[in-house]
Short mmCIF file of C-alpha atoms and ligand atoms in Angstrom, two decimals:
data_model
loop_
_atom_site.label_atom_id
_atom_site.label_comp_id
_atom_site.label_asym_id
_atom_site.label_seq_id
_atom_site.Cartn_x
_atom_site.Cartn_y
_atom_site.Cartn_z
CA MET K 804 33.83 -243.01 -104.10
CA PRO K 805 31.29 -245.60 -105.34
CA SER K 806 28.06 -245.48 -103.34
CA ALA K 807 26.62 -248.66 -101.81
CA SER K 808 23.96 -250.05 -104.12
CA SER K 809 21.49 -252.93 -104.19
CA ALA K 810 21.14 -252.75 -108.01
CA ASN K 811 21.80 -256.49 -108.38
CA ARG K 812 18.74 -257.26 -106.21
CA PHE K 813 16.40 -255.89 -108.90
CA GLU K 814 14.62 -258.44 -111.06
CA ILE K 815 14.52 -257.14 -114.64
CA LEU K 816 11.28 -257.44 -116.62
CA PRO K 817 12.15 -255.82 -119.97
CA SER K 818 9.53 -253.96 -122.01
CA ASN K 819 8.16 -255.83 -125.06
CA LEU K 820 7.46 -252.51 -126.73
CA PRO K 821 10.43 -250.19 -126.18
CA THR K 822 10.27 -246.82 -127.93
CA ALA K 823 11.71 -246.94 -131.46
CA GLU K 824 15.18 -245.42 -131.67
CA ASN K 825 14.16 -242.71 -134.15
CA ILE K 826 11.29 -241.60 -131.91
CA ARG K 827 13.49 -241.58 -128.82
CA GLU K 828 16.14 -239.55 -130.67
CA SER K 829 13.58 -237.00 -131.79
CA VAL K 830 12.30 -236.66 -128.18
CA LEU K 831 15.88 -236.17 -126.96
CA GLN K 832 16.37 -233.31 -129.43
CA ASN K 833 13.70 -231.28 -127.66
CA PRO K 834 12.46 -232.96 -124.49
CA GLY K 835 11.10 -229.90 -122.61
CA PHE K 836 10.56 -230.79 -118.94
CA GLY K 837 8.57 -233.68 -117.50
CA ARG K 838 6.61 -234.60 -120.64
CA TYR K 839 8.22 -237.81 -121.90
CA PHE K 840 9.11 -240.92 -119.95
CA THR K 841 11.53 -243.77 -120.53
CA ASP K 842 10.60 -247.40 -121.21
CA HIS K 843 10.96 -248.75 -117.66
CA MET K 844 10.41 -247.88 -114.02
CA ALA K 845 11.90 -249.26 -110.82
CA HIS K 846 9.64 -250.54 -108.05
CA VAL K 847 10.10 -251.77 -104.49
CA ARG K 848 7.20 -252.73 -102.24
CA TRP K 849 6.91 -252.36 -98.46
CA THR K 850 4.44 -253.99 -96.10
CA VAL K 851 4.32 -253.70 -92.38
CA ASP K 852 4.99 -257.47 -92.07
CA ALA K 853 7.56 -258.03 -94.84
CA ASP K 854 9.54 -254.72 -94.85
CA TRP K 855 11.01 -253.76 -98.28
CA HIS K 856 10.86 -256.53 -100.90
CA GLY K 857 10.01 -257.36 -104.53
CA HIS K 858 12.72 -255.18 -106.13
CA GLN K 859 11.94 -254.90 -109.85
CA VAL K 860 12.62 -252.90 -112.98
CA ARG K 861 9.56 -253.32 -115.17
CA PRO K 862 7.92 -251.66 -118.18
CA TYR K 863 6.79 -248.07 -117.60
CA GLY K 864 3.02 -247.91 -117.42
CA PRO K 865 -0.07 -246.98 -115.42
CA LEU K 866 -0.28 -248.12 -111.80
CA THR K 867 -3.16 -250.23 -110.59
CA LEU K 868 -4.36 -248.65 -107.35
CA ASP K 869 -7.41 -249.51 -105.30
CA PRO K 870 -9.73 -246.44 -105.24
CA ALA K 871 -9.49 -246.62 -101.44
CA ALA K 872 -5.65 -246.37 -101.49
CA ALA K 873 -4.64 -244.02 -98.68
CA VAL K 874 -2.54 -241.78 -100.93
CA LEU K 875 -5.64 -240.80 -102.91
CA HIS K 876 -7.46 -239.61 -99.79
CA TYR K 877 -4.90 -238.41 -97.27
CA GLY K 878 -1.95 -237.53 -99.50
CA GLN K 879 0.58 -239.78 -97.75
CA GLU K 880 3.25 -239.32 -100.43
CA ILE K 881 6.84 -238.11 -100.77
CA PHE K 882 9.23 -237.71 -103.70
CA GLU K 883 12.69 -236.71 -104.82
CA GLY K 884 14.27 -235.01 -107.83
CA ILE K 885 17.73 -236.03 -109.05
CA LYS K 886 19.40 -236.09 -112.47
CA ALA K 887 21.59 -238.38 -114.57
CA TYR K 888 24.23 -236.64 -116.72
CA ARG K 889 26.02 -237.96 -119.79
CA HIS K 890 29.75 -237.26 -119.85
CA GLU K 891 31.74 -236.74 -123.03
CA ASP K 892 33.04 -240.35 -123.01
CA GLY K 893 29.43 -241.64 -123.00
CA SER K 894 29.41 -242.68 -119.31
CA VAL K 895 26.41 -241.69 -117.16
CA TRP K 896 26.69 -240.22 -113.67
CA THR K 897 24.48 -238.84 -110.93
CA PHE K 898 25.13 -236.13 -108.38
CA ARG K 899 25.19 -236.60 -104.58
CA PRO K 900 22.52 -239.34 -104.49
CA GLU K 901 23.23 -239.96 -100.79
CA LYS K 902 21.87 -236.45 -100.09
CA ASN K 903 18.60 -237.27 -101.84
CA ALA K 904 18.39 -240.63 -100.10
CA GLU K 905 18.88 -238.93 -96.74
CA ARG K 906 16.24 -236.30 -97.55
CA LEU K 907 13.79 -238.98 -98.68
CA ARG K 908 14.20 -240.61 -95.25
CA ARG K 909 13.68 -237.25 -93.54
CA SER K 910 10.50 -236.74 -95.57
CA ALA K 911 9.43 -240.33 -94.81
CA ARG K 912 9.71 -239.78 -91.06
CA ARG K 913 7.54 -236.65 -91.26
CA LEU K 914 4.89 -238.34 -93.43
CA ALA K 915 4.95 -241.54 -91.34
CA LEU K 916 6.21 -243.59 -94.30
CA PRO K 917 8.89 -246.31 -94.10
CA GLU K 918 12.53 -245.32 -94.55
CA LEU K 919 14.37 -246.57 -97.64
CA SER K 920 18.12 -247.31 -97.34
CA ASP K 921 20.83 -245.56 -99.39
CA GLU K 922 21.51 -248.98 -100.99
CA ASP K 923 17.96 -249.32 -102.29
CA PHE K 924 17.69 -245.65 -103.31
CA ILE K 925 20.93 -245.74 -105.31
CA GLY K 926 20.30 -249.35 -106.41
CA SER K 927 16.88 -248.44 -107.85
CA ILE K 928 18.43 -245.65 -109.93
CA GLN K 929 21.34 -247.79 -111.10
CA ALA K 930 19.07 -250.71 -112.02
CA LEU K 931 16.71 -248.40 -113.96
CA LEU K 932 19.58 -246.69 -115.79
CA ALA K 933 21.09 -250.05 -116.74
CA GLN K 934 17.94 -250.51 -118.89
CA ASP K 935 17.20 -246.94 -119.97
CA HIS K 936 20.63 -245.27 -120.35
CA ALA K 937 19.96 -244.54 -124.03
CA TRP K 938 17.45 -241.94 -122.79
CA VAL K 939 20.15 -239.78 -121.20
CA PRO K 940 20.63 -236.87 -123.63
CA THR K 941 24.05 -235.75 -124.82
CA PRO K 942 24.71 -232.03 -124.19
CA LYS K 943 25.22 -230.01 -127.37
CA SER K 944 27.48 -227.45 -125.69
CA ASP K 945 28.92 -226.54 -122.27
CA ALA K 946 25.89 -224.31 -121.64
CA ASP K 947 23.40 -227.11 -122.42
CA GLU K 948 21.79 -228.47 -119.22
CA CYS K 949 20.03 -231.47 -120.76
CA SER K 950 19.86 -234.54 -118.53
CA LEU K 951 17.64 -237.44 -117.55
CA TYR K 952 15.48 -236.19 -114.67
CA LEU K 953 14.75 -238.96 -112.18
CA ARG K 954 11.69 -238.88 -110.00
CA PRO K 955 11.75 -241.36 -107.11
CA PHE K 956 8.46 -241.34 -105.18
CA MET K 957 6.72 -243.27 -102.43
CA ILE K 958 2.97 -243.71 -101.97
CA ALA K 959 0.65 -245.18 -99.35
CA SER K 960 -1.15 -247.92 -101.27
CA GLU K 961 -3.17 -249.73 -98.61
CA ALA K 962 -6.92 -249.79 -99.34
CA PHE K 963 -8.13 -248.41 -96.03
CA LEU K 964 -10.02 -245.25 -95.18
CA GLY K 965 -9.07 -245.03 -91.51
CA VAL K 966 -6.66 -242.17 -90.82
CA ARG K 967 -3.41 -243.86 -89.79
CA PRO K 968 -0.06 -244.62 -91.48
CA SER K 969 -0.54 -247.06 -94.34
CA HIS K 970 0.50 -250.68 -93.82
CA GLU K 971 1.34 -251.00 -97.53
CA VAL K 972 3.63 -248.67 -99.43
CA ASP K 973 5.11 -248.63 -102.92
CA TYR K 974 8.29 -246.88 -104.01
CA TYR K 975 8.94 -246.18 -107.70
CA VAL K 976 11.48 -244.37 -109.84
CA ILE K 977 10.43 -242.95 -113.18
CA ALA K 978 12.71 -241.05 -115.56
CA SER K 979 12.12 -238.20 -117.97
CA PRO K 980 14.58 -236.61 -120.40
CA ALA K 981 14.82 -232.91 -119.61
CA ALA K 982 16.04 -229.65 -121.07
CA SER K 983 15.86 -226.47 -118.98
CA TYR K 984 12.98 -226.24 -116.47
CA PHE K 985 11.99 -222.72 -117.56
CA LYS K 986 10.70 -222.26 -121.09
CA GLY K 987 12.87 -219.18 -121.49
CA GLY K 988 16.05 -221.13 -120.62
CA ILE K 989 18.26 -219.16 -118.25
CA SER K 990 16.85 -215.71 -118.87
CA PRO K 991 16.00 -213.92 -115.57
CA VAL K 992 12.70 -215.01 -114.04
CA SER K 993 10.18 -212.61 -112.44
CA ILE K 994 8.93 -213.57 -109.02
CA TRP K 995 5.60 -212.79 -107.42
CA LEU K 996 5.55 -212.21 -103.66
CA SER K 997 2.40 -213.82 -102.36
CA SER K 998 0.64 -211.84 -99.64
CA THR K 999 -2.38 -214.15 -99.69
CA TYR K 1000 -0.80 -217.56 -99.25
CA LYS K 1001 1.78 -219.19 -97.04
CA ARG K 1002 3.66 -222.35 -97.96
CA ALA K 1003 4.56 -223.75 -94.55
CA ALA K 1004 4.37 -223.11 -90.82
CA ALA K 1005 6.54 -224.27 -87.91
CA GLY K 1006 5.82 -227.89 -87.03
CA GLY K 1007 4.30 -228.55 -90.47
CA THR K 1008 5.73 -230.32 -93.51
CA GLY K 1009 7.70 -227.49 -95.14
CA PHE K 1010 11.08 -229.26 -94.81
CA ALA K 1011 9.71 -232.48 -96.32
CA LYS K 1012 9.44 -233.12 -100.04
CA CYS K 1013 5.81 -234.18 -100.09
CA GLY K 1014 3.19 -233.64 -102.77
CA GLY K 1015 0.97 -231.71 -100.34
CA ASN K 1016 3.45 -228.82 -100.16
CA TYR K 1017 3.37 -228.48 -103.93
CA ALA K 1018 -0.43 -228.80 -104.10
CA ALA K 1019 -0.68 -226.00 -101.54
CA SER K 1020 1.57 -223.76 -103.66
CA LEU K 1021 -0.50 -224.00 -106.84
CA ALA K 1022 -3.07 -221.28 -106.08
CA ALA K 1023 -0.17 -218.91 -105.33
CA GLN K 1024 1.55 -220.01 -108.55
CA LYS K 1025 -1.65 -219.22 -110.47
CA GLU K 1026 -1.72 -215.79 -108.82
CA ALA K 1027 1.93 -215.29 -109.86
CA GLU K 1028 1.17 -216.18 -113.47
CA GLY K 1029 -1.78 -213.76 -113.40
CA HIS K 1030 0.78 -211.03 -112.62
CA GLY K 1031 3.13 -212.11 -115.39
CA CYS K 1032 5.56 -213.91 -113.06
CA GLY K 1033 7.12 -217.34 -113.51
CA GLN K 1034 7.48 -218.25 -109.83
CA VAL K 1035 6.17 -217.28 -106.42
CA ALA K 1036 8.19 -216.38 -103.31
CA PHE K 1037 6.82 -217.24 -99.88
CA LEU K 1038 7.36 -215.34 -96.63
CA ASP K 1039 7.26 -217.00 -93.21
CA ALA K 1040 3.82 -217.67 -91.72
CA ALA K 1041 4.53 -216.28 -88.23
CA GLU K 1042 5.75 -212.74 -88.96
CA ASN K 1043 5.12 -212.35 -92.69
CA LYS K 1044 8.59 -210.87 -92.90
CA TRP K 1045 11.28 -213.47 -93.56
CA ILE K 1046 12.03 -214.83 -97.02
CA GLU K 1047 11.68 -218.60 -97.16
CA GLU K 1048 11.82 -220.12 -100.65
CA LEU K 1049 10.05 -220.36 -103.99
CA GLY K 1050 8.17 -223.58 -103.33
CA GLY K 1051 10.33 -225.63 -105.71
CA MET K 1052 13.60 -223.71 -105.45
CA ASN K 1053 15.84 -222.03 -102.86
CA LEU K 1054 16.92 -218.37 -103.10
CA PHE K 1055 20.38 -216.78 -102.91
CA PHE K 1056 21.35 -213.10 -102.60
CA VAL K 1057 24.71 -211.88 -103.89
CA TYR K 1058 26.09 -208.83 -102.05
CA LYS K 1059 28.52 -206.55 -103.78
CA ASP K 1060 31.06 -207.11 -100.97
CA GLY K 1061 31.25 -210.84 -101.80
CA ARG K 1062 28.75 -212.24 -99.31
CA LEU K 1063 26.32 -214.84 -100.60
CA VAL K 1064 23.27 -215.03 -98.36
CA THR K 1065 20.57 -217.68 -98.28
CA PRO K 1066 17.81 -218.17 -95.69
CA ARG K 1067 19.00 -220.49 -92.93
CA LEU K 1068 17.27 -223.86 -92.79
CA THR K 1069 14.27 -224.18 -90.54
CA ASP K 1070 11.48 -226.75 -90.52
CA THR K 1071 9.62 -224.58 -93.05
CA ILE K 1072 12.32 -224.68 -95.76
CA LEU K 1073 13.26 -227.59 -98.01
CA GLU K 1074 17.00 -228.28 -97.94
CA GLY K 1075 18.01 -228.36 -101.60
CA VAL K 1076 20.95 -230.48 -102.71
CA THR K 1077 21.80 -227.68 -105.16
CA ARG K 1078 21.54 -225.14 -102.30
CA ASN K 1079 23.96 -227.16 -100.23
CA SER K 1080 26.37 -227.54 -103.17
CA VAL K 1081 26.24 -223.81 -103.98
CA LEU K 1082 27.27 -222.99 -100.40
CA THR K 1083 30.35 -225.21 -100.78
CA LEU K 1084 31.25 -223.97 -104.28
CA ALA K 1085 30.83 -220.34 -103.20
CA LYS K 1086 33.43 -220.85 -100.50
CA ASP K 1087 35.79 -222.51 -103.01
CA MET K 1088 35.33 -219.46 -105.24
CA GLY K 1089 36.30 -217.00 -102.50
CA LEU K 1090 32.79 -215.77 -101.73
CA THR K 1091 31.53 -215.61 -98.15
CA PRO K 1092 28.44 -217.77 -97.76
CA GLU K 1093 26.01 -216.88 -94.99
CA GLU K 1094 22.98 -218.87 -93.89
CA ARG K 1095 20.78 -216.55 -91.87
CA PRO K 1096 17.30 -215.04 -91.81
CA ILE K 1097 16.83 -212.43 -94.52
CA SER K 1098 13.80 -210.16 -94.49
CA ILE K 1099 11.82 -208.75 -97.36
CA ASP K 1100 12.89 -205.27 -96.16
CA GLU K 1101 16.55 -206.26 -96.50
CA TRP K 1102 15.86 -207.37 -100.08
CA ARG K 1103 13.96 -204.15 -100.86
CA GLU K 1104 16.64 -201.89 -99.34
CA GLY K 1105 19.59 -203.90 -100.68
CA ALA K 1106 18.19 -203.78 -104.20
CA ALA K 1107 17.50 -200.03 -103.91
CA ASN K 1108 20.94 -199.05 -102.56
CA GLY K 1109 22.90 -201.50 -104.73
CA GLU K 1110 24.21 -203.61 -101.81
CA ILE K 1111 22.51 -206.66 -103.34
CA SER K 1112 23.99 -207.07 -106.78
CA GLU K 1113 22.22 -210.29 -107.86
CA VAL K 1114 19.52 -212.70 -106.79
CA PHE K 1115 19.20 -216.24 -108.08
CA ALA K 1116 17.05 -219.32 -107.56
CA CYS K 1117 18.42 -222.84 -107.49
CA GLY K 1118 17.14 -226.41 -107.50
CA THR K 1119 17.75 -229.74 -109.19
CA ALA K 1120 15.23 -228.99 -111.93
CA ALA K 1121 16.01 -225.28 -112.23
CA VAL K 1122 19.81 -225.60 -111.77
CA ILE K 1123 20.65 -221.89 -111.20
CA THR K 1124 18.36 -219.27 -112.64
CA PRO K 1125 18.83 -215.52 -112.18
CA VAL K 1126 15.90 -213.62 -110.67
CA GLY K 1127 15.02 -210.47 -112.63
CA GLU K 1128 12.54 -208.76 -110.33
CA LEU K 1129 10.26 -209.27 -107.36
CA VAL K 1130 6.69 -208.13 -107.98
CA THR K 1131 4.17 -207.32 -105.23
CA GLU K 1132 0.67 -205.75 -105.24
CA ASN K 1133 2.17 -202.27 -105.26
CA GLU K 1134 5.84 -202.41 -106.20
CA ARG K 1135 8.42 -203.97 -108.48
CA ILE K 1136 11.78 -204.59 -106.85
CA ARG K 1137 14.58 -205.08 -109.32
CA ALA K 1138 16.57 -208.03 -108.12
CA GLN K 1139 19.84 -206.93 -109.62
CA GLY K 1140 21.71 -204.51 -111.82
CA GLU K 1141 22.65 -205.50 -115.33
CA SER K 1142 24.86 -208.35 -114.13
CA THR K 1143 24.12 -212.01 -113.60
CA GLU K 1144 27.85 -212.67 -113.39
CA VAL K 1145 28.10 -214.48 -110.04
CA ALA K 1146 25.02 -216.63 -110.70
CA MET K 1147 26.39 -217.64 -114.09
CA ARG K 1148 29.86 -218.35 -112.68
CA ILE K 1149 28.44 -220.64 -109.97
CA ARG K 1150 26.15 -222.26 -112.52
CA LYS K 1151 29.06 -223.03 -114.84
CA THR K 1152 31.18 -224.38 -111.96
CA LEU K 1153 28.34 -226.69 -110.92
CA LEU K 1154 27.51 -227.88 -114.46
CA ASP K 1155 31.20 -228.49 -115.24
CA ILE K 1156 31.40 -230.86 -112.25
CA GLN K 1157 28.09 -232.58 -113.07
CA TYR K 1158 29.08 -233.16 -116.72
CA GLY K 1159 32.62 -234.32 -115.85
CA ARG K 1160 34.33 -231.30 -117.44
CA SER K 1161 36.16 -230.35 -114.26
CA GLU K 1162 37.62 -232.23 -111.34
CA ASP K 1163 35.10 -233.66 -108.86
CA LYS K 1164 37.07 -232.40 -105.84
CA HIS K 1165 34.30 -233.06 -103.34
CA GLY K 1166 33.55 -236.62 -104.51
CA TRP K 1167 29.99 -235.68 -105.51
CA LEU K 1168 29.56 -237.94 -108.56
CA THR K 1169 28.37 -241.56 -108.60
CA ARG K 1170 28.69 -243.56 -111.81
CA LEU K 1171 25.46 -245.15 -113.03
CA VAL K 1172 26.47 -246.66 -116.37
C1 COI I 543 13.42 -230.42 -108.32
O1 COI I 543 14.11 -229.41 -108.48
O2 COI I 543 13.86 -231.54 -108.55
C2 COI I 543 12.05 -230.34 -107.83
O3 COI I 543 11.56 -231.29 -107.30
C3 COI I 543 11.28 -229.11 -108.06
C4 COI I 543 10.10 -229.29 -108.95
C5 COI I 543 9.41 -227.98 -108.98
C6 COI I 543 10.39 -229.75 -110.34
#
């Protein structure tokens, strides 16, 4: 079903200096993650008096911000992550953009920012892709997860140092060709369990996708890297017992009896679009999804007695990545046996839908170009 879009409201200001084709092609051969950006960006402005206006696609480039802009002082900022996929016939599609639009509004309410409509969210992506579709990489095989990663974000741009919601806000979408998020591709990632830091507490911003949550996770991420781990897992702040998420990814536990367990959503966990899709696909595949609290003891015991056969992380950027082990100050908990079979099966099912290789039974794809 086509999603409502305001793409035709965007004024197009084309770049005078687009990237040369041979340079773009060499970037697309090996884009890494988040390093290279396309030639344009979408922009919509909001003011307390004029609501959303000034829809534009204009050349990618530095922003001019007053040094007193509220975002620089009080972090009033939110963002999204969503991808554009090239199908075999050359067409370009995105995945469940209404879910991201809805989450952006949820984040906006928590950060006292204005809410952007589905039409403008999807319109901004469509208008940007109409200019920059040549930057969407073509997968080299069915296992290749290359895409154009889109980063919509919203910032408080009013020059005012009083602490109150900004009266001026800017929304942008930038785009970056991407290969796999982890340098090692889909090899199992080691996870550090932080005992020093917490990511979120009840009543806070954990469920919102705001820069502050990610800033607060960086010291823990540094600690993880110091212990040879690629990611950090956070426990709840109240009891230091319940598994929450990885900061930028949700966690799933595969039980050998066919249950697939993920922490239930609370206001301290970010609802991932991939998480939500995995729950649906798991059911289609005959697994039994369960959203419920899961404790670190259940992980430890389930890994030791073989009840838990696999653990994986998922997110838009990470897709689905098996977890190899959980590392703490005094133990290493193997996340799984030799198998990553269920994780890889769900991953393939998801990628096949996203790249148009299998039927889109749930109506999750929206055509961009
Ligand atoms: C995403 O998966 O899109 C995110 O925003 C996570 C980030 C760590 C790249």
